[in-house]
PDB file of C-alpha atoms in Angstrom:
ATOM      1  CA  MET S   1      66.830  96.378  96.760  1.00  0.00           C
ATOM      2  CA  GLU S   2      63.420  95.223  97.967  1.00  0.00           C
ATOM      3  CA  SER S   3      64.627  95.032 101.569  1.00  0.00           C
ATOM      4  CA  ALA S   4      66.255  98.452 101.202  1.00  0.00           C
ATOM      5  CA  GLU S   5      62.994  99.963 100.042  1.00  0.00           C
ATOM      6  CA  GLN S   6      61.364  98.655 103.203  1.00  0.00           C
ATOM      7  CA  ASN S   7      64.056  99.782 105.646  1.00  0.00           C
ATOM      8  CA  TYR S   8      66.689 102.146 104.237  1.00  0.00           C
ATOM      9  CA  PHE S   9      65.982 105.867 104.741  1.00  0.00           C
ATOM     10  CA  VAL S  10      62.276 105.392 104.158  1.00  0.00           C
ATOM     11  CA  GLY S  11      60.640 108.775 103.562  1.00  0.00           C
ATOM     12  CA  PHE S  12      63.850 110.471 102.437  1.00  0.00           C
ATOM     13  CA  HIS S  13      65.272 111.240  99.010  1.00  0.00           C
ATOM     14  CA  VAL S  14      67.544 108.341  98.060  1.00  0.00           C
ATOM     15  CA  HIS S  15      69.507 107.738  94.875  1.00  0.00           C
ATOM     16  CA  TYR S  16      70.898 104.214  94.603  1.00  0.00           C
ATOM     17  CA  TYR S  17      73.969 103.658  92.435  1.00  0.00           C
ATOM     18  CA  ILE S  18      74.616  99.971  91.771  1.00  0.00           C
ATOM     19  CA  PHE S  19      78.038  99.059  90.397  1.00  0.00           C
ATOM     20  CA  THR S  20      78.007  95.770  88.520  1.00  0.00           C
ATOM     21  CA  ASP S  21      79.669  93.900  85.671  1.00  0.00           C
ATOM     22  CA  HIS S  22      76.281  92.318  84.862  1.00  0.00           C
ATOM     23  CA  PRO S  23      73.913  95.275  84.423  1.00  0.00           C
ATOM     24  CA  GLU S  24      71.390  93.091  82.607  1.00  0.00           C
ATOM     25  CA  GLU S  25      70.838  91.122  85.824  1.00  0.00           C
ATOM     26  CA  VAL S  26      69.789  94.100  87.957  1.00  0.00           C
ATOM     27  CA  PRO S  27      66.109  93.428  88.753  1.00  0.00           C
ATOM     28  CA  ASP S  28      63.308  95.856  88.119  1.00  0.00           C
ATOM     29  CA  VAL S  29      62.300  96.944  91.615  1.00  0.00           C
ATOM     30  CA  LYS S  30      59.410  99.289  92.359  1.00  0.00           C
ATOM     31  CA  LEU S  31      60.891 102.311  94.121  1.00  0.00           C
ATOM     32  CA  GLY S  32      59.189 104.551  96.634  1.00  0.00           C
ATOM     33  CA  GLN S  33      58.525 108.241  96.166  1.00  0.00           C
ATOM     34  CA  GLY S  34      61.737 110.255  96.038  1.00  0.00           C
ATOM     35  CA  HIS S  35      63.855 107.173  95.318  1.00  0.00           C
ATOM     36  CA  GLN S  36      65.721 106.500  92.084  1.00  0.00           C
ATOM     37  CA  LEU S  37      68.207 103.951  90.777  1.00  0.00           C
ATOM     38  CA  THR S  38      71.177 104.263  88.426  1.00  0.00           C
ATOM     39  CA  VAL S  39      73.148 101.215  87.274  1.00  0.00           C
ATOM     40  CA  MET S  40      76.870 101.817  86.792  1.00  0.00           C
ATOM     41  CA  THR S  41      78.561  99.237  84.561  1.00  0.00           C
ATOM     42  CA  VAL S  42      82.092  98.243  85.544  1.00  0.00           C
ATOM     43  CA  GLY S  43      84.536  95.853  83.957  1.00  0.00           C
ATOM     44  CA  SER S  44      84.892  92.250  85.039  1.00  0.00           C
ATOM     45  CA  SER S  45      88.050  90.756  86.513  1.00  0.00           C
ATOM     46  CA  ASN S  46      89.484  87.286  86.959  1.00  0.00           C
ATOM     47  CA  ARG S  47      90.211  88.135  90.626  1.00  0.00           C
ATOM     48  CA  TRP S  48      87.558  89.229  93.145  1.00  0.00           C
ATOM     49  CA  GLN S  49      90.329  91.047  95.002  1.00  0.00           C
ATOM     50  CA  GLU S  50      90.775  93.328  92.003  1.00  0.00           C
ATOM     51  CA  MET S  51      87.106  94.268  92.108  1.00  0.00           C
ATOM     52  CA  THR S  52      87.276  95.299  95.756  1.00  0.00           C
ATOM     53  CA  LEU S  53      90.598  97.099  95.221  1.00  0.00           C
ATOM     54  CA  ARG S  54      88.826  99.450  92.794  1.00  0.00           C
ATOM     55  CA  ARG S  55      86.063 100.318  95.248  1.00  0.00           C
ATOM     56  CA  MET S  56      87.653 103.542  96.511  1.00  0.00           C
ATOM     57  CA  GLU S  57      88.509 104.703  93.002  1.00  0.00           C
ATOM     58  CA  ARG S  58      84.918 104.220  91.846  1.00  0.00           C
ATOM     59  CA  LEU S  59      83.542 106.034  94.890  1.00  0.00           C
ATOM     60  CA  GLU S  60      85.978 108.894  94.356  1.00  0.00           C
ATOM     61  CA  LYS S  61      84.970 109.278  90.701  1.00  0.00           C
ATOM     62  CA  LEU S  62      81.245 109.017  91.469  1.00  0.00           C
ATOM     63  CA  ILE S  63      81.509 111.850  93.977  1.00  0.00           C
ATOM     64  CA  GLU S  64      83.542 113.994  91.585  1.00  0.00           C
ATOM     65  CA  SER S  65      81.212 113.458  88.641  1.00  0.00           C
ATOM     66  CA  ARG S  66      77.800 113.416  90.312  1.00  0.00           C
ATOM     67  CA  LEU S  67      77.405 113.443  94.058  1.00  0.00           C
ATOM     68  CA  VAL S  68      79.296 116.654  94.773  1.00  0.00           C
ATOM     69  CA  ASN S  69      76.375 118.594  93.289  1.00  0.00           C
ATOM     70  CA  GLU S  70      73.621 116.090  94.048  1.00  0.00           C
ATOM     71  CA  ALA S  71      73.820 114.783  97.604  1.00  0.00           C
ATOM     72  CA  ASP S  72      74.458 115.829 101.192  1.00  0.00           C
ATOM     73  CA  TYR S  73      75.393 112.361 102.436  1.00  0.00           C
ATOM     74  CA  VAL S  74      76.644 109.180 100.818  1.00  0.00           C
ATOM     75  CA  PHE S  75      76.939 105.572 101.980  1.00  0.00           C
ATOM     76  CA  SER S  76      79.055 102.968 100.234  1.00  0.00           C
ATOM     77  CA  LEU S  77      77.585  99.540 101.042  1.00  0.00           C
ATOM     78  CA  ASP S  78      78.199  95.993  99.859  1.00  0.00           C
ATOM     79  CA  VAL S  79      75.624  94.866  97.320  1.00  0.00           C
ATOM     80  CA  ASP S  80      75.416  91.346  98.772  1.00  0.00           C
ATOM     81  CA  SER S  81      73.534  92.536 101.840  1.00  0.00           C
ATOM     82  CA  LYS S  82      69.926  92.430 102.966  1.00  0.00           C
ATOM     83  CA  PHE S  83      68.174  94.907 105.259  1.00  0.00           C
ATOM     84  CA  TYR S  84      66.148  93.475 108.133  1.00  0.00           C
ATOM     85  CA  ALA S  85      65.325  96.572 110.202  1.00  0.00           C
ATOM     86  CA  ARG S  86      65.255 100.349 110.064  1.00  0.00           C
ATOM     87  CA  TRP S  87      68.366 102.155 108.843  1.00  0.00           C
ATOM     88  CA  GLY S  88      67.731 105.871 109.185  1.00  0.00           C
ATOM     89  CA  VAL S  89      69.000 109.275 110.246  1.00  0.00           C
ATOM     90  CA  GLU S  90      70.639 107.845 113.372  1.00  0.00           C
ATOM     91  CA  THR S  91      73.451 106.715 111.043  1.00  0.00           C
ATOM     92  CA  LEU S  92      74.182 110.164 109.614  1.00  0.00           C
ATOM     93  CA  GLY S  93      77.326 112.030 110.607  1.00  0.00           C
ATOM     94  CA  ARG S  94      80.321 113.833 109.198  1.00  0.00           C
ATOM     95  CA  LEU S  95      82.234 110.541 108.800  1.00  0.00           C
ATOM     96  CA  VAL S  96      80.694 107.162 109.574  1.00  0.00           C
ATOM     97  CA  GLY S  97      82.297 103.758 110.041  1.00  0.00           C
ATOM     98  CA  ALA S  98      81.094 100.399 111.346  1.00  0.00           C
ATOM     99  CA  ILE S  99      82.721  97.810 113.590  1.00  0.00           C
ATOM    100  CA  HIS S 100      83.416  94.560 111.753  1.00  0.00           C
ATOM    101  CA  PRO S 101      81.150  91.816 113.182  1.00  0.00           C
ATOM    102  CA  GLY S 102      83.912  89.226 113.116  1.00  0.00           C
ATOM    103  CA  TYR S 103      86.285  91.187 115.341  1.00  0.00           C
ATOM    104  CA  PHE S 104      84.297  93.323 117.777  1.00  0.00           C
ATOM    105  CA  LYS S 105      85.524  91.197 120.709  1.00  0.00           C
ATOM    106  CA  THR S 106      89.064  90.667 119.411  1.00  0.00           C
ATOM    107  CA  GLN S 107      92.089  92.028 121.271  1.00  0.00           C
ATOM    108  CA  ARG S 108      94.011  94.728 119.421  1.00  0.00           C
ATOM    109  CA  GLU S 109      97.138  92.665 118.787  1.00  0.00           C
ATOM    110  CA  HIS S 110      95.031  90.018 117.064  1.00  0.00           C
ATOM    111  CA  LEU S 111      93.111  92.338 114.736  1.00  0.00           C
ATOM    112  CA  PRO S 112      93.756  91.557 111.042  1.00  0.00           C
ATOM    113  CA  TYR S 113      95.423  94.880 110.183  1.00  0.00           C
ATOM    114  CA  GLU S 114      98.075  95.006 107.475  1.00  0.00           C
ATOM    115  CA  ARG S 115     101.287  94.275 109.386  1.00  0.00           C
ATOM    116  CA  ARG S 116     103.944  94.656 106.670  1.00  0.00           C
ATOM    117  CA  PRO S 117     105.813  97.976 107.079  1.00  0.00           C
ATOM    118  CA  GLU S 118     106.333  98.264 103.325  1.00  0.00           C
ATOM    119  CA  SER S 119     102.579  98.704 102.764  1.00  0.00           C
ATOM    120  CA  GLN S 120     100.881 102.086 103.038  1.00  0.00           C
ATOM    121  CA  ALA S 121      98.187 100.327 105.096  1.00  0.00           C
ATOM    122  CA  PHE S 122     100.700  99.222 107.762  1.00  0.00           C
ATOM    123  CA  ILE S 123      99.535  99.387 111.384  1.00  0.00           C
ATOM    124  CA  PRO S 124     101.979  98.196 114.064  1.00  0.00           C
ATOM    125  CA  TYR S 125     100.874  95.789 116.779  1.00  0.00           C
ATOM    126  CA  SER S 126     101.071  98.584 119.351  1.00  0.00           C
ATOM    127  CA  ASP S 127      98.481 100.725 117.541  1.00  0.00           C
ATOM    128  CA  GLY S 128      94.827 100.472 116.593  1.00  0.00           C
ATOM    129  CA  ASP S 129      91.477 100.497 118.357  1.00  0.00           C
ATOM    130  CA  TYR S 130      88.644  98.866 116.411  1.00  0.00           C
ATOM    131  CA  TYR S 131      88.640  96.852 113.227  1.00  0.00           C
ATOM    132  CA  TYR S 132      86.349  98.678 110.816  1.00  0.00           C
ATOM    133  CA  GLY S 133      84.400  96.822 108.157  1.00  0.00           C
ATOM    134  CA  GLY S 134      84.992  97.956 104.597  1.00  0.00           C
ATOM    135  CA  ALA S 135      81.399  97.137 103.653  1.00  0.00           C
ATOM    136  CA  VAL S 136      80.067 100.303 105.339  1.00  0.00           C
ATOM    137  CA  LEU S 137      81.514 103.756 104.763  1.00  0.00           C
ATOM    138  CA  GLY S 138      79.439 106.900 104.919  1.00  0.00           C
ATOM    139  CA  GLY S 139      79.071 110.515 105.899  1.00  0.00           C
ATOM    140  CA  ALA S 140      79.032 113.954 104.381  1.00  0.00           C
ATOM    141  CA  VAL S 141      79.993 113.858 100.709  1.00  0.00           C
ATOM    142  CA  LYS S 142      83.153 115.954 101.098  1.00  0.00           C
ATOM    143  CA  ASP S 143      84.431 113.861 104.015  1.00  0.00           C
ATOM    144  CA  VAL S 144      83.783 110.535 102.308  1.00  0.00           C
ATOM    145  CA  TYR S 145      85.532 111.940  99.250  1.00  0.00           C
ATOM    146  CA  GLU S 146      88.672 112.577 101.323  1.00  0.00           C
ATOM    147  CA  VAL S 147      88.594 108.977 102.557  1.00  0.00           C
ATOM    148  CA  ALA S 148      88.129 107.557  99.065  1.00  0.00           C
ATOM    149  CA  LYS S 149      90.788 109.795  97.493  1.00  0.00           C
ATOM    150  CA  THR S 150      93.368 109.124 100.206  1.00  0.00           C
ATOM    151  CA  CYS S 151      92.807 105.367 100.200  1.00  0.00           C
ATOM    152  CA  ARG S 152      92.922 105.255  96.406  1.00  0.00           C
ATOM    153  CA  GLU S 153      96.251 107.122  96.439  1.00  0.00           C
ATOM    154  CA  GLN S 154      97.667 104.726  99.035  1.00  0.00           C
ATOM    155  CA  LEU S 155      96.398 101.751  97.063  1.00  0.00           C
ATOM    156  CA  ASP S 156      98.134 103.105  93.954  1.00  0.00           C
ATOM    157  CA  ILE S 157     101.423 103.481  95.842  1.00  0.00           C
ATOM    158  CA  ASP S 158     101.185  99.887  97.028  1.00  0.00           C
ATOM    159  CA  ALA S 159     100.275  98.658  93.540  1.00  0.00           C
ATOM    160  CA  ALA S 160     103.335 100.387  92.070  1.00  0.00           C
ATOM    161  CA  LYS S 161     105.420  98.276  94.463  1.00  0.00           C
ATOM    162  CA  SER S 162     103.424  95.094  93.716  1.00  0.00           C
ATOM    163  CA  ILE S 163     101.958  95.091  97.219  1.00  0.00           C
ATOM    164  CA  GLU S 164      98.383  94.099  97.987  1.00  0.00           C
ATOM    165  CA  ALA S 165      97.267  94.781 101.544  1.00  0.00           C
ATOM    166  CA  ALA S 166      95.941  91.879 103.597  1.00  0.00           C
ATOM    167  CA  TRP S 167      92.294  92.862 103.114  1.00  0.00           C
ATOM    168  CA  GLN S 168      92.601  95.151 100.102  1.00  0.00           C
ATOM    169  CA  GLU S 169      90.781  98.490 100.508  1.00  0.00           C
ATOM    170  CA  GLU S 170      89.502  97.502 103.963  1.00  0.00           C
ATOM    171  CA  SER S 171      93.088  97.515 105.246  1.00  0.00           C
ATOM    172  CA  HIS S 172      93.613 101.024 103.902  1.00  0.00           C
ATOM    173  CA  LEU S 173      90.319 102.182 105.393  1.00  0.00           C
ATOM    174  CA  ASN S 174      91.462 100.951 108.802  1.00  0.00           C
ATOM    175  CA  LYS S 175      94.710 102.866 108.410  1.00  0.00           C
ATOM    176  CA  TYR S 176      92.765 106.036 107.522  1.00  0.00           C
ATOM    177  CA  PHE S 177      90.425 105.661 110.502  1.00  0.00           C
ATOM    178  CA  LEU S 178      93.386 105.114 112.831  1.00  0.00           C
ATOM    179  CA  TYR S 179      94.455 108.727 112.293  1.00  0.00           C
ATOM    180  CA  ASN S 180      91.133 110.243 111.176  1.00  0.00           C
ATOM    181  CA  LYS S 181      88.532 108.956 113.609  1.00  0.00           C
ATOM    182  CA  PRO S 182      84.959 108.619 112.346  1.00  0.00           C
ATOM    183  CA  SER S 183      82.580 111.075 113.960  1.00  0.00           C
ATOM    184  CA  LYS S 184      80.030 108.271 114.263  1.00  0.00           C
ATOM    185  CA  LEU S 185      80.729 104.598 114.800  1.00  0.00           C
ATOM    186  CA  LEU S 186      78.008 102.066 114.008  1.00  0.00           C
ATOM    187  CA  SER S 187      77.716  98.800 115.888  1.00  0.00           C
ATOM    188  CA  PRO S 188      77.957  95.449 114.062  1.00  0.00           C
ATOM    189  CA  GLU S 189      74.148  95.370 113.839  1.00  0.00           C
ATOM    190  CA  TYR S 190      74.581  97.478 110.687  1.00  0.00           C
ATOM    191  CA  LEU S 191      77.158  95.088 109.222  1.00  0.00           C
ATOM    192  CA  TRP S 192      76.324  91.559 110.301  1.00  0.00           C
ATOM    193  CA  GLN S 193      77.259  88.335 108.516  1.00  0.00           C
ATOM    194  CA  ALA S 194      74.724  85.544 108.133  1.00  0.00           C
ATOM    195  CA  HIS S 195      77.143  82.744 109.037  1.00  0.00           C
ATOM    196  CA  LEU S 196      77.859  84.254 112.475  1.00  0.00           C
ATOM    197  CA  PRO S 197      75.737  83.387 115.527  1.00  0.00           C
ATOM    198  CA  GLN S 198      73.967  86.398 117.010  1.00  0.00           C
ATOM    199  CA  PRO S 199      75.535  87.223 120.398  1.00  0.00           C
ATOM    200  CA  LYS S 200      73.610  88.698 123.318  1.00  0.00           C
ATOM    201  CA  GLU S 201      75.290  92.081 122.760  1.00  0.00           C
ATOM    202  CA  VAL S 202      73.651  92.458 119.352  1.00  0.00           C
ATOM    203  CA  LYS S 203      69.959  93.000 120.058  1.00  0.00           C
ATOM    204  CA  ILE S 204      68.865  93.551 116.467  1.00  0.00           C
ATOM    205  CA  ILE S 205      70.398  92.918 113.050  1.00  0.00           C
ATOM    206  CA  ARG S 206      69.680  95.769 110.656  1.00  0.00           C
ATOM    207  CA  SER S 207      71.815  94.792 107.681  1.00  0.00           C
ATOM    208  CA  CYS S 208      73.473  91.473 106.983  1.00  0.00           C
ATOM    209  CA  HIS S 209      75.622  89.893 104.299  1.00  0.00           C
ATOM    210  CA  VAL S 210      73.767  86.988 102.742  1.00  0.00           C
ATOM    211  CA  ILE S 211      75.258  83.509 102.556  1.00  0.00           C
ATOM    212  CA  LYS S 212      76.730  82.919  99.115  1.00  0.00           C
ATOM    213  CA  ASN S 213      78.227  80.086  97.109  1.00  0.00           C
ATOM    214  CA  TYR S 214      81.648  81.663  96.611  1.00  0.00           C
ATOM    215  CA  ALA S 215      82.633  79.020  94.069  1.00  0.00           C
ATOM    216  CA  ALA S 216      79.775  80.230  91.871  1.00  0.00           C
ATOM    217  CA  VAL S 217      80.083  84.002  92.314  1.00  0.00           C
ATOM    218  CA  ARG S 218      83.840  84.478  92.594  1.00  0.00           C
ATOM    219  CA  PRO S 219      86.218  83.910  89.674  1.00  0.00           C
ATOM    220  CA  ASN S 220      88.998  82.763  92.017  1.00  0.00           C
ATOM    221  CA  PRO S 221      89.364  81.389  95.585  1.00  0.00           C
TER     222      PRO S 221
END
């Protein structure tokens, strides 16, 4: 939150919604003018995969209940990230995705799409372009709503058949973007991972997942 206040849409009206199963641990951060914070309490789970599987459902409901009358644009971002440089209006668009930092040099046939035909997230080896990171999804409220609603519906269909896509909601997001291209595509500088070396192609890292002790923060491997 502190790094966001220094870099994320500074000078604009921003309403942060933090989803957490430990609301008492959200720190008290001094917010800039026009910025506000709402903590949304969610249930815990004994599987981290279950938490990420519910991401689209929570985004869909948040838009329906609040954002449709409150905001012009929305970004869904991973909470375990830190901002290191400006993130501003250059990221706005009708529908915004980001290239996953782990696969921006990977050949299409080796991208980690869901490959089982029985899943709604299925992408054959002959299809695909980029591998989009699930940690960044944004755009105009109505367009992000369509993404969230569609992915949630596809996730529900898979769940009814006891299928869990390879990378949960990220797999379904990649399927959506295959046929509904984002109007703006962000480079991995907006979605970096701290354990990766910085290649010469990435001149600046704007947002990055922090290194975590997964054994301590995840309930299962």
